[in-house]
mmCIF file of C-alpha atoms and ligand atoms in Angstrom:
data_model
loop_
_atom_site.group_PDB
_atom_site.id
_atom_site.type_symbol
_atom_site.label_atom_id
_atom_site.label_comp_id
_atom_site.label_asym_id
_atom_site.label_seq_id
_atom_site.Cartn_x
_atom_site.Cartn_y
_atom_site.Cartn_z
ATOM 1 C CA MET A 286 8.846 5.989 13.688
ATOM 2 C CA ASN A 287 6.938 7.446 10.729
ATOM 3 C CA ILE A 288 5.123 5.324 8.146
ATOM 4 C CA LEU A 289 3.330 6.536 5.016
ATOM 5 C CA VAL A 290 0.235 4.657 3.920
ATOM 6 C CA LEU A 291 -0.058 5.459 0.227
ATOM 7 C CA ASN A 292 -3.065 4.499 -1.912
ATOM 8 C CA GLY A 293 -3.301 4.652 -5.691
ATOM 9 C CA PRO A 294 -5.962 5.009 -8.347
ATOM 10 C CA ASN A 295 -9.658 4.505 -7.661
ATOM 11 C CA LEU A 296 -9.107 3.597 -4.007
ATOM 12 C CA ASN A 297 -10.853 6.875 -3.107
ATOM 13 C CA LEU A 298 -14.008 5.106 -4.287
ATOM 14 C CA LEU A 299 -13.786 2.344 -1.668
ATOM 15 C CA GLY A 300 -17.080 1.650 0.084
ATOM 16 C CA THR A 301 -19.112 3.135 -2.741
ATOM 17 C CA ARG A 302 -18.971 0.341 -5.375
ATOM 18 C CA GLU A 303 -17.928 -3.304 -5.771
ATOM 19 C CA PRO A 304 -18.195 -4.124 -2.012
ATOM 20 C CA GLU A 305 -18.132 -7.841 -2.901
ATOM 21 C CA VAL A 306 -14.534 -7.376 -4.089
ATOM 22 C CA TYR A 307 -13.210 -4.530 -1.939
ATOM 23 C CA GLY A 308 -15.476 -4.545 1.137
ATOM 24 C CA HIS A 309 -17.645 -1.879 2.719
ATOM 25 C CA HIS A 310 -14.986 0.255 4.327
ATOM 26 C CA THR A 311 -14.335 3.713 2.906
ATOM 27 C CA LEU A 312 -10.819 4.989 2.427
ATOM 28 C CA ALA A 313 -11.410 7.407 5.334
ATOM 29 C CA ASP A 314 -12.342 4.385 7.527
ATOM 30 C CA ILE A 315 -9.157 2.567 6.524
ATOM 31 C CA GLU A 316 -6.925 5.605 7.062
ATOM 32 C CA ALA A 317 -8.464 6.192 10.532
ATOM 33 C CA ALA A 318 -7.861 2.512 11.391
ATOM 34 C CA CYS A 319 -4.259 2.771 10.216
ATOM 35 C CA ILE A 320 -3.619 5.840 12.375
ATOM 36 C CA ALA A 321 -5.210 4.099 15.408
ATOM 37 C CA HIS A 322 -3.246 0.886 14.772
ATOM 38 C CA GLY A 323 -0.078 2.939 14.390
ATOM 39 C CA LYS A 324 -0.595 4.364 17.861
ATOM 40 C CA THR A 325 -0.663 0.833 19.324
ATOM 41 C CA LEU A 326 2.682 0.191 17.610
ATOM 42 C CA GLY A 327 4.203 3.516 18.603
ATOM 43 C CA VAL A 328 4.196 4.621 14.952
ATOM 44 C CA THR A 329 3.024 7.905 13.453
ATOM 45 C CA VAL A 330 1.013 7.081 10.366
ATOM 46 C CA SER A 331 0.525 9.574 7.520
ATOM 47 C CA CYS A 332 -1.858 8.822 4.718
ATOM 48 C CA ALA A 333 -2.066 9.937 1.078
ATOM 49 C CA GLN A 334 -4.001 8.935 -2.010
ATOM 50 C CA SER A 335 -3.728 9.921 -5.639
ATOM 51 C CA ASN A 336 -5.169 8.754 -8.937
ATOM 52 C CA VAL A 337 -2.127 10.141 -10.757
ATOM 53 C CA GLU A 338 0.942 8.002 -11.308
ATOM 54 C CA GLY A 339 3.399 10.904 -11.145
ATOM 55 C CA VAL A 340 1.860 12.231 -7.916
ATOM 56 C CA LEU A 341 2.398 8.791 -6.349
ATOM 57 C CA VAL A 342 6.037 8.972 -7.509
ATOM 58 C CA ASP A 343 6.288 12.409 -5.883
ATOM 59 C CA HIS A 344 4.863 11.039 -2.613
ATOM 60 C CA LEU A 345 7.533 8.277 -2.647
ATOM 61 C CA HIS A 346 10.272 10.807 -3.290
ATOM 62 C CA ALA A 347 9.006 13.033 -0.456
ATOM 63 C CA ALA A 348 8.918 10.018 1.878
ATOM 64 C CA ARG A 349 12.663 9.752 1.603
ATOM 65 C CA GLY A 350 14.086 11.627 4.524
ATOM 66 C CA SER A 351 10.782 11.993 6.406
ATOM 67 C CA MET A 352 9.450 8.412 6.614
ATOM 68 C CA ASP A 353 10.892 5.109 7.815
ATOM 69 C CA GLY A 354 8.793 3.016 5.497
ATOM 70 C CA VAL A 355 5.759 2.864 3.258
ATOM 71 C CA VAL A 356 2.659 0.696 2.973
ATOM 72 C CA LEU A 357 1.675 0.964 -0.693
ATOM 73 C CA ASN A 358 -1.553 -0.087 -2.409
ATOM 74 C CA ALA A 359 -0.638 1.046 -5.886
ATOM 75 C CA GLY A 360 -3.999 -0.189 -7.287
ATOM 76 C CA ALA A 361 -3.849 -0.990 -10.996
ATOM 77 C CA TYR A 362 -0.446 0.752 -11.354
ATOM 78 C CA THR A 363 0.933 -2.274 -9.488
ATOM 79 C CA HIS A 364 0.583 -4.245 -12.701
ATOM 80 C CA THR A 365 1.935 -1.656 -15.116
ATOM 81 C CA SER A 366 4.145 0.968 -13.548
ATOM 82 C CA ILE A 367 7.912 0.832 -14.017
ATOM 83 C CA ALA A 368 7.946 4.465 -12.818
ATOM 84 C CA LEU A 369 6.623 3.421 -9.405
ATOM 85 C CA ARG A 370 9.066 0.531 -9.280
ATOM 86 C CA ASP A 371 11.981 2.871 -9.998
ATOM 87 C CA ALA A 372 10.675 5.385 -7.419
ATOM 88 C CA ILE A 373 10.584 2.631 -4.732
ATOM 89 C CA SER A 374 14.113 1.606 -5.607
ATOM 90 C CA ALA A 375 15.235 5.240 -5.533
ATOM 91 C CA THR A 376 13.831 5.919 -2.050
ATOM 92 C CA ARG A 377 15.715 2.951 -0.588
ATOM 93 C CA LEU A 378 12.898 2.818 1.970
ATOM 94 C CA PRO A 379 11.225 -0.471 2.915
ATOM 95 C CA VAL A 380 7.912 -0.681 1.117
ATOM 96 C CA VAL A 381 5.204 -3.244 1.761
ATOM 97 C CA GLU A 382 2.998 -3.939 -1.243
ATOM 98 C CA LEU A 383 -0.626 -4.310 -0.148
ATOM 99 C CA HIS A 384 -3.853 -5.347 -1.878
ATOM 100 C CA LEU A 385 -7.344 -5.659 -0.469
ATOM 101 C CA SER A 386 -8.176 -8.511 -2.864
ATOM 102 C CA ASN A 387 -6.290 -11.668 -3.625
ATOM 103 C CA THR A 388 -5.013 -10.539 -6.989
ATOM 104 C CA HIS A 389 -3.857 -14.089 -7.834
ATOM 105 C CA ALA A 390 -7.444 -15.302 -7.671
ATOM 106 C CA ARG A 391 -8.545 -12.685 -10.205
ATOM 107 C CA GLU A 392 -7.817 -11.882 -13.875
ATOM 108 C CA GLU A 393 -4.418 -12.933 -15.181
ATOM 109 C CA PHE A 394 -3.213 -9.359 -15.742
ATOM 110 C CA ARG A 395 -3.494 -8.842 -11.939
ATOM 111 C CA HIS A 396 -1.128 -11.753 -11.263
ATOM 112 C CA VAL A 397 1.808 -9.640 -12.350
ATOM 113 C CA SER A 398 3.372 -7.037 -10.059
ATOM 114 C CA MET A 399 5.934 -4.596 -11.390
ATOM 115 C CA ILE A 400 6.739 -3.480 -7.831
ATOM 116 C CA ALA A 401 6.884 -6.723 -5.813
ATOM 117 C CA PRO A 402 10.595 -7.357 -6.622
ATOM 118 C CA VAL A 403 11.594 -4.041 -5.010
ATOM 119 C CA CYS A 404 9.259 -4.331 -1.969
ATOM 120 C CA VAL A 405 10.243 -6.037 1.265
ATOM 121 C CA GLY A 406 7.047 -8.102 1.200
ATOM 122 C CA VAL A 407 3.513 -8.385 -0.087
ATOM 123 C CA ILE A 408 0.191 -8.733 1.818
ATOM 124 C CA LEU A 409 -2.975 -9.425 -0.160
ATOM 125 C CA GLY A 410 -6.424 -10.868 0.137
ATOM 126 C CA PHE A 411 -7.312 -9.864 3.671
ATOM 127 C CA GLY A 412 -9.450 -6.837 2.866
ATOM 128 C CA ALA A 413 -9.133 -3.703 4.947
ATOM 129 C CA ALA A 414 -7.453 -5.665 7.775
ATOM 130 C CA GLY A 415 -4.493 -6.068 5.411
ATOM 131 C CA TYR A 416 -3.475 -2.488 6.108
ATOM 132 C CA GLN A 417 -3.032 -3.259 9.795
ATOM 133 C CA LEU A 418 -1.202 -6.445 8.920
ATOM 134 C CA ALA A 419 1.085 -4.505 6.624
ATOM 135 C CA LEU A 420 1.809 -1.883 9.299
ATOM 136 C CA THR A 421 2.623 -4.631 11.787
ATOM 137 C CA ALA A 422 4.837 -6.360 9.197
ATOM 138 C CA LEU A 423 6.683 -3.113 8.404
ATOM 139 C CA HIS A 424 7.133 -2.394 12.133
ATOM 140 C CA TRP A 425 8.554 -5.883 12.566
ATOM 141 C CA HIS A 426 10.792 -5.421 9.500
ATOM 142 C CA LEU A 427 12.155 -2.143 10.909
ATOM 143 C CA TYR A 428 12.348 -2.912 14.594
ATOM 144 C CA GLY A 429 11.328 -6.511 15.231
ATOM 145 C CA SER A 430 14.807 -7.763 15.818
ATOM 146 C CA ARG A 431 15.396 -5.038 18.413
ATOM 147 C CA SER A 432 12.243 -5.420 20.500
HETATM 148 O O1 CA2 B 262 -7.066 -5.382 -4.352
HETATM 149 C C1 CA2 B 262 -6.508 -4.284 -4.377
HETATM 150 O O2 CA2 B 262 -6.282 -3.612 -3.392
HETATM 151 C C2 CA2 B 262 -6.154 -3.667 -5.742
HETATM 152 O O3 CA2 B 262 -4.947 -2.939 -5.585
HETATM 153 C C3 CA2 B 262 -7.302 -2.755 -6.120
HETATM 154 C C4 CA2 B 262 -7.169 -2.118 -7.500
HETATM 155 C C5 CA2 B 262 -6.894 -3.205 -8.546
HETATM 156 O O4 CA2 B 262 -6.648 -2.604 -9.818
HETATM 157 C C6 CA2 B 262 -5.726 -4.069 -8.175
HETATM 158 O O5 CA2 B 262 -5.562 -5.102 -9.160
HETATM 159 C C7 CA2 B 262 -5.928 -4.712 -6.801
HETATM 160 C C8 CA2 B 262 -8.414 -1.396 -7.915
HETATM 161 C C9 CA2 B 262 -8.950 -0.412 -6.894
HETATM 162 C C10 CA2 B 262 -10.317 0.008 -7.362
HETATM 163 O O6 CA2 B 262 -11.034 0.362 -6.244
HETATM 164 C C11 CA2 B 262 -12.375 0.504 -6.390
HETATM 165 C C12 CA2 B 262 -13.096 0.739 -5.223
HETATM 166 C C13 CA2 B 262 -14.413 0.924 -5.323
HETATM 167 C C14 CA2 B 262 -15.099 0.853 -6.536
HETATM 168 C C15 CA2 B 262 -14.352 0.628 -7.680
HETATM 169 C C16 CA2 B 262 -12.994 0.482 -7.593
#
């Protein structure tokens, strides 16, 4: 099984600023932990990050045919991007929406997700551990009923 962990804008800055909101882990730490957790699940994890909306769309398109599912932290594009929503629908892959912070406990504009309706589920508020939770959830979604 192949899973893409895709991160959106500004998440390359993790660990450098706002640790009270996003924690102390860098994106490299999180990606390494995802790959290691994937091994315990028997999953090959690939990671990508972009600050550019269209590049994220391209990653989703490329995932079709090569990946079994996607863990997506779309960052602020979560709240604005119909293009990402359409790309998720187009891939027909199961996508888990993921956020480090509890977006519902923050500003009102973060309470809205354009992508949640086309994702299989949402995990938020558990910091970096959320990525492992999302991988486990996606593994369960794909194979849980068979194992
Ligand atoms: O909580 C999350 O994971 C978010 O997706 C993070 C986004 C935010 O726009 C979403 O509402 C919730 C922002 C990521 C910004 O990351 C930074 C990391 C370090 C320093 C500054 C920003």
